[in-house]
Structures are given as structure tokens and as C-alpha cells.
Amino acid sequence: MRNTARLADFVVAHARAVVFGLVIATSFFLYPTLNAALTALGHGLPGPRVRVDSNAREMFPVHRFIHAQDKFEGFFGNASPVVLEMVVREGTIYTPESLAKLKRLTDALDGLGFDSHVRQRDELRDALEESGIEDIDEIRRRLDRAYPPYPVNHDQTRSLLHRTTQVVEMDPDGGAKFEALAESVPATQAEAEAFERRILEKAPEVYGRLVTSDGSAALVMVQFVTDRLSSTEVYRAVFDHVQGIIDVETDDNHDIYVVGVPIITGWVLHHAWEMLASIGGSVVVIFVLLWAYFRRVHGVLIPLVAAAVTVIWGTGFTGWMNIAFDPLVLVIPMLITARAVSHTVQMAERFFEDYERLSEQIDDPEEAKRRAASVAMAELIVPGTLGILTDVAGLLVIIVTTIPQMRNLGIFGAFWVAAIVFTVEFLHPALISLLPAPRESRHYTPSPVLRFTRAVGAAATGPRGRWVIAGGTVVIFLVACYVVLFHSVIGESRPGTSLFWPDHPVNVAVARIGERFGGVDSLVIYADGDRKNVVEDPQVLHQMEELDRELRTASGATRSFSLIDLVKTVSQTLNHGDPRFAMIPPGTLTRVIIFQARQGSPPGTLRPLVTDDGKAASMTVFYPDHRGDTIRRAIGVAQRFIDANPMGVVSVQLDENRAERDAPLLDAERIKDLVYYALGPLLPTRAHTLNVRIRTEDGSYEAVPVHVVERDGLPEWLEAFREEAHYAYDDAEAEAINGRVFTWPEGLRDWEAADVDAWWDSDELSLRVVAVDDSSLLVHDLRAPGAVPTYQPTQSFTRGVQWVLAGGMMGMLAAVNDEVERGHLANISLIFAVIFVLHSLTYRSAVSGGIILLQIATATLLSLAYMAVRGVGLNINTLPVQAVGVGIGVDYAIYIVDRIRQECARGLPVDAAIRTAVSTTGTAVTFTATTVIGGIVFWVFSNLRFQAEMAQLLIVLMVINMLGAITVVPAFYAILKPGGIDRAADSDAGGTTAPD
């Protein structure tokens, strides 16, 4: 007897022990869920608990744009803005009532009125410290969950009535005097009209930025500290505060619209109850479908028990591993659980089929039941386990992404699927053995389904039908390829956010603000200098102006916000308002203007534009939307401008090794490119090359030699450099408090001389550069007083000024889109490779593996083509859905293939075996697909557009894969007749032969 039969006999013979062991394991995984429930009731237990949480930082990939944001976020904010628009239905904002309302909105959005629970936070902090918790980050996390903060950056707030909106006056001495645009809120209509004239005369640059030219609407913009948006409690606190503002201030003459990442996440959490309702509806539908199909307790109770146990194992694993559920990925656990039900349905279907046959041969119903349970398990454990392994692989390959949220999903999703081996394949036969034998031995199959599968089987094996199906599959494959290659969109494909429907308050706000102000989506470009006040040089500002002009004309930018506006406004004012002097003045006057602005304005006023020491500046450019095409166009235009207009005296880059553009396909570096593109996050850091270029008199750059340690040895100054770098690491780590990002990699904590790869120094330029651990760049600028070796997060340094991409919402999304594009291609390619290899090895036939691969590839491409036609972009949310969808489809095909091979092993001709497989296992596959569709159909009606569209996509996947499994696979099997399908049962990899 085969090993599968021995295992099945063992499970059935020791059913009580198997169930007892599963109960013990289930109790272990139940603890975090139980603890979560008790914690919600105020009676939490020690140890892990299941958490549904959202953390903005978890959605950021490892990318140079994110490194740039991390470097500058302490100065210029980050990618978590909130924009509020107040619209007056009749009249303008220039009335005492409307301006008072705008002031209240500004103050409230800036945090006024939010209860920060300062005293309670201090008391809890003292208690946590007394309990022995020393980790500052852990203390902050607990404080934020118990008493959520309102983590707004007050220096980044912008409004007509905020202190940061300044105007410039010329004082009697001819100097510039800065004062707030609104020193107080106008209390009378005359004062309101005077305020309107003041804007027109003194601050015309605010038109289109903070107020419309007709005065019908005004904007308030704030920035939140991304790394403090670290839990659902914080998001809810921010969302509730902002929604409270809207509820209070909206009236018959004023409409208020608000949008931003914290608001979007808050709305997702607001709709969480709908997700729970959808899950409840799914359970009911699955129950009804199971009863309608099996009409026996065994066929209903066991799948539901198996699903419940699978959920307990999966959720418990997340608790023990301290992985939080993000609300947007709840569809994935739901889908995995539906997979558990579908595997159980396959086993139940085969059990009832075998029980009907064995009842005619064995008089004792209990013995027939146990024998049928054993035979069914032995027959299905190979295809079932193969399908589960494929599902696991489909989720595990997600970890090749560098997005933490996706990596966590891949880890717990893979475990959740792997648990099905125990919660279904072992639990089902054990429970069958312990339950009473079914009273009715005849296996009920709905006649319409049976007629359908028999007709399909006949068509797939017919002399013409098989070729029609095969030819049609190839045509569909090619057409789907064309649509995917030329019409798919990476990132958002529509204005607004794809998470919600067009009439949702978020997308309505995006549309309304876009109509009046040209959009709220921002791209931030940084000017990074090597010394104080270097970015205040007229040459830098002239180039910033040229870059601004290029982005407006070539990429569709609608407005910008930078130091240029301040300098030009002051220059005009100092020249008696003459518009001809709205320019960047030559020489030192530019520095004088900025100095006066810094000294004459409230603290922090210039920080959104330039650092206090003048070493860095930012330019924020706004776009009407953040569609994938818009982002690519903006980044492309900016990058080409930067490449064509370098400014630094010397450029130091630590570049990842890549093949030359004209390298042959089989070149070693070209192959490495492909391998690292697909598997990069799982591989050791790829070697980097230190490149140094010095600017010549004609403006071009000339590469200079660098020292490679293996060839040239180490410099004599390295030991002192290393010690100072260690001190710099400790100082930077100590300063990384209050949610600030610590950018130094862990490897630089205690690096040694042996870790150095290359170095370069220049006495003339007073620079020392060291490349450490393949990918870390340390630079010591000896000209700067008190300077120490400093890590460069962007892996670049310039003597002078360099442009650095990219921050803001569009910079963050550009990084995510790059990762999604790589991740989709890598994930699907790896899943296909795993499917082919596992199937070919299991059934010892590369042809059979190729048939499965063709069917899955066709189904996957069709689903991607469906997304392209529907205008659904490929983004961070669709990546795991596609990975799970591929695994689902291969399960159906595997069950069909295994049944064909089993029937051939019993002596049936290939065509007859195919027809038998389609009419039996094909029936189960059809019902399984129907069950999964029933389990997710409620998601189609969700207010979350993403949930609804992903449910539609999964339904399409189910139907395509089901039809492919019972048509494409049988047709190609009938044509190609892969080797080994007619081998004897003992040499076949399929299930066991039931006794006749």
C-alpha cells in the first residue's frame, strides 16, 4: 500500500488522538484572539493579542525617494498632508462671518480644541517606566494607543489667517519688514473689505494657493508627522477631530471639503463595520450553498468547523508573531478561509462518492464510512497538498517586496494557507470517522451541474471540440497579452482615490478642490547643499525657477510653493512695487532678503521653504491628480532636468552595479540584473561602485579614480574617521525621538576597517569619502567647522548643491508604484515557475506542467486584462489579490489532472478518464468555485470601492479558472496525452485506487 494510503489509514484509525491534538493546537492559537476580546472589554491578559491596525510607515518601500523623504522630513514635512477647503455658496469669504469661520477652521485643523490628555499621558509614562519598560519607542506606542495624539506639524500649516502667511512692507529705512497677512480677524464688513484689498496689494501670490481669485473659496493646509500616524487609534483621533470640525462649521452658506491620507484612512476605519457585515453575510451564503449541494450534516458542519479552525490558526499566528491586520487586506484572510472551505468541499465530495460505492460492498455502514474516509483522504492528499503548497508559494513570493505591510501579509497568509493541511486534510477524515455514518448512501449531485460537466467533458474530448478549445485558448492568451502590455496602468488610473466610489466624500472633496485650486497632490523636490546658506545663492534659485517652469509646461503642474516666491515678492516690494522687479536679484541681495525674512518673521515661518541654516531648500509642485501616468511624467521631467543641469563642484555617487545598456542578454551582469529585479529583497546586498566626478571649466563632469581596498589598501586616516563615524551614529540615534526617522543603517553601528570597500579623498576639496558594506556612503566634509563623517541616505553627496527626488504624496506614490511594478512582474513570474516545477516533479511530466502553466497564465492574463479594461490600476492593494488568485486557479486544475491520472491508472482510456474526471471532480470544482464566489459576493456591494472591485476581480478569476480547469486542461490532455497518465497505479503520483 502506498504511503498516502498508510497515512490515511493511520488518521482514521486514530481519529480521536488526531482531533485531540488539533484541539490543543487550536487552543494555543485561540489565546491571542481571546486576549484581544478581553482587552476590548478592559480585562486583558498578559501575552499576545490579535490587532487590527494601520501604520503609515508600513506602506513605504525601500526606495531612494523614501530615503530622501526620511532625510528631509524633519525640515520640510512629509507625505501626510490634510487639505481643507471652505466654499461660500453665495458671496465671498470676505465677510466677518466667513473669515471668523475660516479662522476657527484654521485653528482647529492646527490642533486647537483637541484633547491631548497631557496629564494622563504623563501618568501613564511614569507607570510604564516604573514597570521596567525602557524602550522609548515602545513607551510612545503604548501612550499613543491609550491617549492618541494629534501629530500635526505647526510650522507646516498654511492659511490666509495663520501666522505663517506673511506679507512684506518697506520700512522708512528702505528695508523689508515682515508681518502677518491678518494680524487679527476682521470684525466688521469694512475690515473684511480692507483685508481683501490687502491681499490684492500685498500678497497676490496667495491667489490660486490659499484663496480663489473670485474669493468664493479658501484653503487650509496642514502636515502630519507620518511616523506618528502609527496606529488605528491615532488615525481615528485625527479623523474624529477633523470630522467634528466639519460637522460644527458646515451651514447653509458654507460647504467644507477635506482630503488627505489621515482622512482617507479614517474613512476606511469608519467603514470597518461593513466589512464585518460582509463577512457575516458570506458565512450565511456559504452555509446555504453547502446545504443546497450536500443536503447532509456532514457536508455542512465539517466545512464550517474546518473554516473556523483555520481562522483561529491564522489570526492566532498574527498575534503570536505581533503582526497587525491592516483593514485593507482583510479580503485576503477572507479569501484564504474560503479556500479552506473549498478544499473541504473537495474532500467531502470525494468521500460521498466513495461512500456510495463502498456501501454496496460493505454491509456495516460504520466500516464503509471509515473506509470511505480513508480512501478519500488517500486520493486527495497529493493534489490537495500540491494545491496548498502552490497557494503558500503564491503568498510567500510576496515577501520579495520591500513594503513591510506586504511582507507581513505574505508571512501570515502563507501560514494561514499552510494550516489547511491540518485543519482540512487531517481534520476532515478524523471528524468523518467520529460522526455517525450518513443515513443515505446515495451521493446527491444536482442534475443541472451534472449535465453541464458531462457536456463539457464530451466537448473537451471530442475530435473537433478539443481543437476548438485549444485554439481558442491560444487566441485568448495572445489577446490578453496585448491588452496587458499596452493598456495596464501602474498606480492609480483615475483622479482621486480608488479606495472609494466617485460620490464618496473623499473623492467629492478631491474633485471640488481640484476645480478651484488645481489639485492637492504634491511633488517635493529638494535642494541639498553642503554648507550654510548655499541654497540661497542666486544661481540655485534661478535653476529652481527654471525647474519650476519646466514642470509647469512639460508635466502639467498647476502651481508651486518655494523660496522663489518669497524672494521675488520682497524684491518687488523693495522697489516700490514695480512689477519689473519681481525677480531674483543678483549678488548678495538675495541672501539679504532671506536673512531679513528669517529674522523678521515668526519662528518657523520659512521652515517649509528653507532650513534655518540655509543648507537645504524645497520646492513643492502641485498636480491635479496622482494617477500613475501623471506621476511618471512629473518624475521623468524632473529627472531629465536634473541630469541636464548639474550644479555641484564634485559629485559623489555610490551606484549599484548594473550591466551596460548594450550588454548581451547572457552577460553575467545582465543575468544578475534580472535576478536582483525579481528577488532583490531576499538576496544579499548587491555590490556597489563608488563613482566620483569633478566639474571642469566647461561645465562638464570628469570621472576621477577612486581607491579600491582590495587593490590600494586602506587610508591612514581611516581609524580616526571610523571612530568619529561611530560617535556620529550614536548622536544621530539619540536625536531620533518623537517619531523622527533614524536613517543610519544598523550595519554602521560598529563597522570595522574590514567592511570598507572603496574610498576617496581630496585635500584640495577637503573631502573624505568611504563606501562601507557595499551600500553605505559616509562623507566627511573637512571644510565645515565641527563636521563629522555623516551617512548619506540618498547614497550621493555634492560639493555645492544637488537636486534630490522626491518627496510629498507623489514622491511616496512614485516609490510605491516602482515597487508594485517590480513586485507584480516578479511575483507572477515566480508563482508560474513554482507551479511548473512542483507540478512537473509531482506528476513526473513537464508536458503536464506546461498544460497547467498555460491554463493559469491565460487565466491570470485575462484577469489583468479585465482590470485594464475596467480602468483598475495595479497598486499596492491589488498585488496580494493577484498572488492569491493565481494559487486559487491552480487548485482547480490540479484536482482535475489528478483525477484524470487516477482514472487512467485504473485502466480507463485517456478520453474516458478525462470525461469521468470532468463529470465527477469537475462537478466538485464547479461547486467549489460557486462557494467561493458566494463567500465574497457581499464585498461587491461595499462602500469601499477597492473591496468591491477586488471582489469583482476575484469572481472573474473564479469563473475563468473554473472554466479553464474543466475545459482547457482536459482539451490539452486529450491532444497531448502527457507521458505517464496510463501508468499503473503504483507508479503514479496520484491518489490511491479504491477497491472494487
PDB file of N, CA and C in Angstrom, residues 91-155:
ATOM      1  N   GLY A  91     -21.910  84.884  -2.361  1.00  0.00           N
ATOM      2  CA  GLY A  91     -20.994  85.921  -1.912  1.00  0.00           C
ATOM      3  C   GLY A  91     -19.557  85.435  -1.928  1.00  0.00           C
ATOM      4  N   THR A  92     -18.723  86.027  -1.074  1.00  0.00           N
ATOM      5  CA  THR A  92     -17.310  85.673  -0.989  1.00  0.00           C
ATOM      6  C   THR A  92     -16.942  85.392   0.463  1.00  0.00           C
ATOM      7  N   ILE A  93     -15.687  85.007   0.659  1.00  0.00           N
ATOM      8  CA  ILE A  93     -15.217  84.749   2.028  1.00  0.00           C
ATOM      9  C   ILE A  93     -14.960  86.048   2.775  1.00  0.00           C
ATOM     10  N   TYR A  94     -15.005  87.191   2.067  1.00  0.00           N
ATOM     11  CA  TYR A  94     -14.628  88.462   2.678  1.00  0.00           C
ATOM     12  C   TYR A  94     -15.804  89.093   3.414  1.00  0.00           C
ATOM     13  N   THR A  95     -16.303  88.365   4.387  1.00  0.00           N
ATOM     14  CA  THR A  95     -17.303  88.870   5.325  1.00  0.00           C
ATOM     15  C   THR A  95     -16.845  88.487   6.719  1.00  0.00           C
ATOM     16  N   PRO A  96     -17.241  89.231   7.734  1.00  0.00           N
ATOM     17  CA  PRO A  96     -16.818  88.874   9.108  1.00  0.00           C
ATOM     18  C   PRO A  96     -17.182  87.441   9.479  1.00  0.00           C
ATOM     19  N   GLU A  97     -18.378  87.013   9.066  1.00  0.00           N
ATOM     20  CA  GLU A  97     -18.817  85.659   9.417  1.00  0.00           C
ATOM     21  C   GLU A  97     -17.924  84.606   8.781  1.00  0.00           C
ATOM     22  N   SER A  98     -17.658  84.748   7.475  1.00  0.00           N
ATOM     23  CA  SER A  98     -16.871  83.734   6.775  1.00  0.00           C
ATOM     24  C   SER A  98     -15.414  83.737   7.231  1.00  0.00           C
ATOM     25  N   LEU A  99     -14.846  84.910   7.441  1.00  0.00           N
ATOM     26  CA  LEU A  99     -13.458  84.969   7.886  1.00  0.00           C
ATOM     27  C   LEU A  99     -13.311  84.426   9.304  1.00  0.00           C
ATOM     28  N   ALA A 100     -14.296  84.671  10.157  1.00  0.00           N
ATOM     29  CA  ALA A 100     -14.249  84.091  11.504  1.00  0.00           C
ATOM     30  C   ALA A 100     -14.330  82.569  11.428  1.00  0.00           C
ATOM     31  N   LYS A 101     -15.152  82.081  10.525  1.00  0.00           N
ATOM     32  CA  LYS A 101     -15.263  80.627  10.341  1.00  0.00           C
ATOM     33  C   LYS A 101     -13.938  80.066   9.820  1.00  0.00           C
ATOM     34  N   LEU A 102     -13.309  80.759   8.851  1.00  0.00           N
ATOM     35  CA  LEU A 102     -12.027  80.308   8.324  1.00  0.00           C
ATOM     36  C   LEU A 102     -10.970  80.280   9.423  1.00  0.00           C
ATOM     37  N   LYS A 103     -11.003  81.262  10.317  1.00  0.00           N
ATOM     38  CA  LYS A 103     -10.044  81.289  11.431  1.00  0.00           C
ATOM     39  C   LYS A 103     -10.273  80.103  12.364  1.00  0.00           C
ATOM     40  N   ARG A 104     -11.542  79.818  12.658  1.00  0.00           N
ATOM     41  CA  ARG A 104     -11.830  78.668  13.532  1.00  0.00           C
ATOM     42  C   ARG A 104     -11.388  77.362  12.869  1.00  0.00           C
ATOM     43  N   LEU A 105     -11.632  77.256  11.565  1.00  0.00           N
ATOM     44  CA  LEU A 105     -11.209  76.057  10.844  1.00  0.00           C
ATOM     45  C   LEU A 105      -9.686  75.922  10.864  1.00  0.00           C
ATOM     46  N   THR A 106      -8.996  77.036  10.656  1.00  0.00           N
ATOM     47  CA  THR A 106      -7.531  77.006  10.664  1.00  0.00           C
ATOM     48  C   THR A 106      -7.003  76.564  12.018  1.00  0.00           C
ATOM     49  N   ASP A 107      -7.511  77.178  13.074  1.00  0.00           N
ATOM     50  CA  ASP A 107      -7.027  76.855  14.418  1.00  0.00           C
ATOM     51  C   ASP A 107      -7.351  75.412  14.795  1.00  0.00           C
ATOM     52  N   ALA A 108      -8.570  74.987  14.457  1.00  0.00           N
ATOM     53  CA  ALA A 108      -8.966  73.619  14.815  1.00  0.00           C
ATOM     54  C   ALA A 108      -8.149  72.601  14.050  1.00  0.00           C
ATOM     55  N   LEU A 109      -7.922  72.854  12.743  1.00  0.00           N
ATOM     56  CA  LEU A 109      -7.136  71.912  11.958  1.00  0.00           C
ATOM     57  C   LEU A 109      -5.678  71.901  12.432  1.00  0.00           C
ATOM     58  N   ASP A 110      -5.246  73.004  13.006  1.00  0.00           N
ATOM     59  CA  ASP A 110      -3.895  73.093  13.553  1.00  0.00           C
ATOM     60  C   ASP A 110      -3.799  72.487  14.957  1.00  0.00           C
ATOM     61  N   GLY A 111      -4.923  71.955  15.447  1.00  0.00           N
ATOM     62  CA  GLY A 111      -4.895  71.216  16.705  1.00  0.00           C
ATOM     63  C   GLY A 111      -5.607  71.878  17.864  1.00  0.00           C
ATOM     64  N   LEU A 112      -6.081  73.121  17.705  1.00  0.00           N
ATOM     65  CA  LEU A 112      -6.773  73.789  18.801  1.00  0.00           C
ATOM     66  C   LEU A 112      -8.077  73.056  19.118  1.00  0.00           C
ATOM     67  N   GLY A 113      -8.289  72.779  20.376  1.00  0.00           N
ATOM     68  CA  GLY A 113      -9.503  72.086  20.800  1.00  0.00           C
ATOM     69  C   GLY A 113      -9.367  70.590  20.906  1.00  0.00           C
ATOM     70  N   PHE A 114      -8.234  70.064  20.466  1.00  0.00           N
ATOM     71  CA  PHE A 114      -8.016  68.625  20.589  1.00  0.00           C
ATOM     72  C   PHE A 114      -7.491  68.322  21.990  1.00  0.00           C
ATOM     73  N   ASP A 115      -8.116  67.365  22.640  1.00  0.00           N
ATOM     74  CA  ASP A 115      -7.709  66.975  23.985  1.00  0.00           C
ATOM     75  C   ASP A 115      -6.549  65.994  23.896  1.00  0.00           C
ATOM     76  N   SER A 116      -5.358  66.455  24.207  1.00  0.00           N
ATOM     77  CA  SER A 116      -4.164  65.610  24.109  1.00  0.00           C
ATOM     78  C   SER A 116      -3.927  64.771  25.353  1.00  0.00           C
ATOM     79  N   HIS A 117      -4.747  64.954  26.408  1.00  0.00           N
ATOM     80  CA  HIS A 117      -4.607  64.163  27.637  1.00  0.00           C
ATOM     81  C   HIS A 117      -3.171  64.207  28.171  1.00  0.00           C
ATOM     82  N   VAL A 118      -2.644  65.409  28.264  1.00  0.00           N
ATOM     83  CA  VAL A 118      -1.246  65.565  28.678  1.00  0.00           C
ATOM     84  C   VAL A 118      -1.008  64.957  30.048  1.00  0.00           C
ATOM     85  N   ARG A 119      -1.888  65.252  30.993  1.00  0.00           N
ATOM     86  CA  ARG A 119      -1.692  64.730  32.354  1.00  0.00           C
ATOM     87  C   ARG A 119      -1.773  63.213  32.375  1.00  0.00           C
ATOM     88  N   GLN A 120      -2.761  62.655  31.679  1.00  0.00           N
ATOM     89  CA  GLN A 120      -2.898  61.194  31.665  1.00  0.00           C
ATOM     90  C   GLN A 120      -1.713  60.525  30.971  1.00  0.00           C
ATOM     91  N   ARG A 121      -1.202  61.159  29.907  1.00  0.00           N
ATOM     92  CA  ARG A 121      -0.039  60.598  29.235  1.00  0.00           C
ATOM     93  C   ARG A 121       1.187  60.605  30.154  1.00  0.00           C
ATOM     94  N   ASP A 122       1.344  61.692  30.906  1.00  0.00           N
ATOM     95  CA  ASP A 122       2.482  61.758  31.824  1.00  0.00           C
ATOM     96  C   ASP A 122       2.372  60.692  32.909  1.00  0.00           C
ATOM     97  N   GLU A 123       1.170  60.500  33.428  1.00  0.00           N
ATOM     98  CA  GLU A 123       0.977  59.491  34.477  1.00  0.00           C
ATOM     99  C   GLU A 123       1.245  58.090  33.930  1.00  0.00           C
ATOM    100  N   LEU A 124       0.745  57.818  32.721  1.00  0.00           N
ATOM    101  CA  LEU A 124       0.966  56.501  32.136  1.00  0.00           C
ATOM    102  C   LEU A 124       2.445  56.297  31.812  1.00  0.00           C
ATOM    103  N   ARG A 125       3.104  57.349  31.327  1.00  0.00           N
ATOM    104  CA  ARG A 125       4.538  57.226  31.040  1.00  0.00           C
ATOM    105  C   ARG A 125       5.308  56.865  32.311  1.00  0.00           C
ATOM    106  N   ASP A 126       4.986  57.537  33.417  1.00  0.00           N
ATOM    107  CA  ASP A 126       5.662  57.232  34.681  1.00  0.00           C
ATOM    108  C   ASP A 126       5.411  55.781  35.086  1.00  0.00           C
ATOM    109  N   ALA A 127       4.160  55.330  34.904  1.00  0.00           N
ATOM    110  CA  ALA A 127       3.824  53.956  35.294  1.00  0.00           C
ATOM    111  C   ALA A 127       4.566  52.945  34.419  1.00  0.00           C
ATOM    112  N   LEU A 128       4.672  53.221  33.118  1.00  0.00           N
ATOM    113  CA  LEU A 128       5.373  52.307  32.221  1.00  0.00           C
ATOM    114  C   LEU A 128       6.862  52.257  32.551  1.00  0.00           C
ATOM    115  N   GLU A 129       7.440  53.398  32.837  1.00  0.00           N
ATOM    116  CA  GLU A 129       8.861  53.426  33.186  1.00  0.00           C
ATOM    117  C   GLU A 129       9.117  52.712  34.510  1.00  0.00           C
ATOM    118  N   GLU A 130       8.201  52.878  35.459  1.00  0.00           N
ATOM    119  CA  GLU A 130       8.360  52.189  36.743  1.00  0.00           C
ATOM    120  C   GLU A 130       8.202  50.681  36.596  1.00  0.00           C
ATOM    121  N   SER A 131       7.431  50.245  35.581  1.00  0.00           N
ATOM    122  CA  SER A 131       7.233  48.810  35.367  1.00  0.00           C
ATOM    123  C   SER A 131       8.450  48.149  34.723  1.00  0.00           C
ATOM    124  N   GLY A 132       9.449  48.947  34.352  1.00  0.00           N
ATOM    125  CA  GLY A 132      10.681  48.387  33.799  1.00  0.00           C
ATOM    126  C   GLY A 132      10.815  48.512  32.300  1.00  0.00           C
ATOM    127  N   ILE A 133       9.870  49.153  31.627  1.00  0.00           N
ATOM    128  CA  ILE A 133       9.964  49.342  30.176  1.00  0.00           C
ATOM    129  C   ILE A 133      10.909  50.509  29.896  1.00  0.00           C
ATOM    130  N   GLU A 134      11.986  50.228  29.173  1.00  0.00           N
ATOM    131  CA  GLU A 134      12.984  51.244  28.891  1.00  0.00           C
ATOM    132  C   GLU A 134      12.994  51.700  27.439  1.00  0.00           C
ATOM    133  N   ASP A 135      12.415  50.905  26.570  1.00  0.00           N
ATOM    134  CA  ASP A 135      12.402  51.232  25.147  1.00  0.00           C
ATOM    135  C   ASP A 135      11.510  52.462  24.909  1.00  0.00           C
ATOM    136  N   ILE A 136      12.110  53.554  24.454  1.00  0.00           N
ATOM    137  CA  ILE A 136      11.355  54.790  24.245  1.00  0.00           C
ATOM    138  C   ILE A 136      10.261  54.603  23.201  1.00  0.00           C
ATOM    139  N   ASP A 137      10.576  53.882  22.118  1.00  0.00           N
ATOM    140  CA  ASP A 137       9.585  53.669  21.061  1.00  0.00           C
ATOM    141  C   ASP A 137       8.402  52.859  21.577  1.00  0.00           C
ATOM    142  N   GLU A 138       8.657  51.842  22.409  1.00  0.00           N
ATOM    143  CA  GLU A 138       7.570  51.037  22.963  1.00  0.00           C
ATOM    144  C   GLU A 138       6.698  51.876  23.893  1.00  0.00           C
ATOM    145  N   ILE A 139       7.321  52.713  24.689  1.00  0.00           N
ATOM    146  CA  ILE A 139       6.553  53.599  25.574  1.00  0.00           C
ATOM    147  C   ILE A 139       5.678  54.528  24.741  1.00  0.00           C
ATOM    148  N   ARG A 140       6.248  55.092  23.682  1.00  0.00           N
ATOM    149  CA  ARG A 140       5.473  56.001  22.841  1.00  0.00           C
ATOM    150  C   ARG A 140       4.300  55.285  22.179  1.00  0.00           C
ATOM    151  N   ARG A 141       4.535  54.048  21.702  1.00  0.00           N
ATOM    152  CA  ARG A 141       3.447  53.293  21.076  1.00  0.00           C
ATOM    153  C   ARG A 141       2.306  53.063  22.057  1.00  0.00           C
ATOM    154  N   ARG A 142       2.643  52.700  23.274  1.00  0.00           N
ATOM    155  CA  ARG A 142       1.588  52.452  24.269  1.00  0.00           C
ATOM    156  C   ARG A 142       0.863  53.739  24.643  1.00  0.00           C
ATOM    157  N   LEU A 143       1.609  54.814  24.749  1.00  0.00           N
ATOM    158  CA  LEU A 143       0.976  56.098  25.053  1.00  0.00           C
ATOM    159  C   LEU A 143       0.026  56.509  23.936  1.00  0.00           C
ATOM    160  N   ASP A 144       0.473  56.330  22.683  1.00  0.00           N
ATOM    161  CA  ASP A 144      -0.348  56.746  21.545  1.00  0.00           C
ATOM    162  C   ASP A 144      -1.611  55.910  21.425  1.00  0.00           C
ATOM    163  N   ARG A 145      -1.546  54.641  21.821  1.00  0.00           N
ATOM    164  CA  ARG A 145      -2.740  53.807  21.748  1.00  0.00           C
ATOM    165  C   ARG A 145      -3.719  54.148  22.869  1.00  0.00           C
ATOM    166  N   ALA A 146      -3.176  54.434  24.045  1.00  0.00           N
ATOM    167  CA  ALA A 146      -4.059  54.754  25.172  1.00  0.00           C
ATOM    168  C   ALA A 146      -4.620  56.163  25.056  1.00  0.00           C
ATOM    169  N   TYR A 147      -3.782  57.118  24.687  1.00  0.00           N
ATOM    170  CA  TYR A 147      -4.186  58.524  24.572  1.00  0.00           C
ATOM    171  C   TYR A 147      -3.618  59.067  23.258  1.00  0.00           C
ATOM    172  N   PRO A 148      -4.334  58.854  22.158  1.00  0.00           N
ATOM    173  CA  PRO A 148      -3.792  59.209  20.840  1.00  0.00           C
ATOM    174  C   PRO A 148      -3.472  60.697  20.735  1.00  0.00           C
ATOM    175  N   PRO A 149      -2.359  61.028  20.104  1.00  0.00           N
ATOM    176  CA  PRO A 149      -2.002  62.433  19.895  1.00  0.00           C
ATOM    177  C   PRO A 149      -2.638  62.973  18.621  1.00  0.00           C
ATOM    178  N   TYR A 150      -2.452  64.247  18.406  1.00  0.00           N
ATOM    179  CA  TYR A 150      -2.821  64.902  17.155  1.00  0.00           C
ATOM    180  C   TYR A 150      -1.519  65.430  16.561  1.00  0.00           C
ATOM    181  N   PRO A 151      -0.788  64.549  15.814  1.00  0.00           N
ATOM    182  CA  PRO A 151       0.606  64.846  15.464  1.00  0.00           C
ATOM    183  C   PRO A 151       0.764  65.795  14.288  1.00  0.00           C
ATOM    184  N   VAL A 152       0.281  67.019  14.430  1.00  0.00           N
ATOM    185  CA  VAL A 152       0.382  67.998  13.365  1.00  0.00           C
ATOM    186  C   VAL A 152       1.700  68.761  13.498  1.00  0.00           C
ATOM    187  N   ASN A 153       2.279  69.127  12.376  1.00  0.00           N
ATOM    188  CA  ASN A 153       3.481  69.953  12.344  1.00  0.00           C
ATOM    189  C   ASN A 153       3.038  71.405  12.195  1.00  0.00           C
ATOM    190  N   HIS A 154       3.072  72.160  13.284  1.00  0.00           N
ATOM    191  CA  HIS A 154       2.504  73.514  13.279  1.00  0.00           C
ATOM    192  C   HIS A 154       3.226  74.454  12.318  1.00  0.00           C
ATOM    193  N   ASP A 155       4.506  74.208  12.074  1.00  0.00           N
ATOM    194  CA  ASP A 155       5.246  75.081  11.153  1.00  0.00           C
ATOM    195  C   ASP A 155       4.817  74.893   9.705  1.00  0.00           C
TER     196      ASP A 155
END
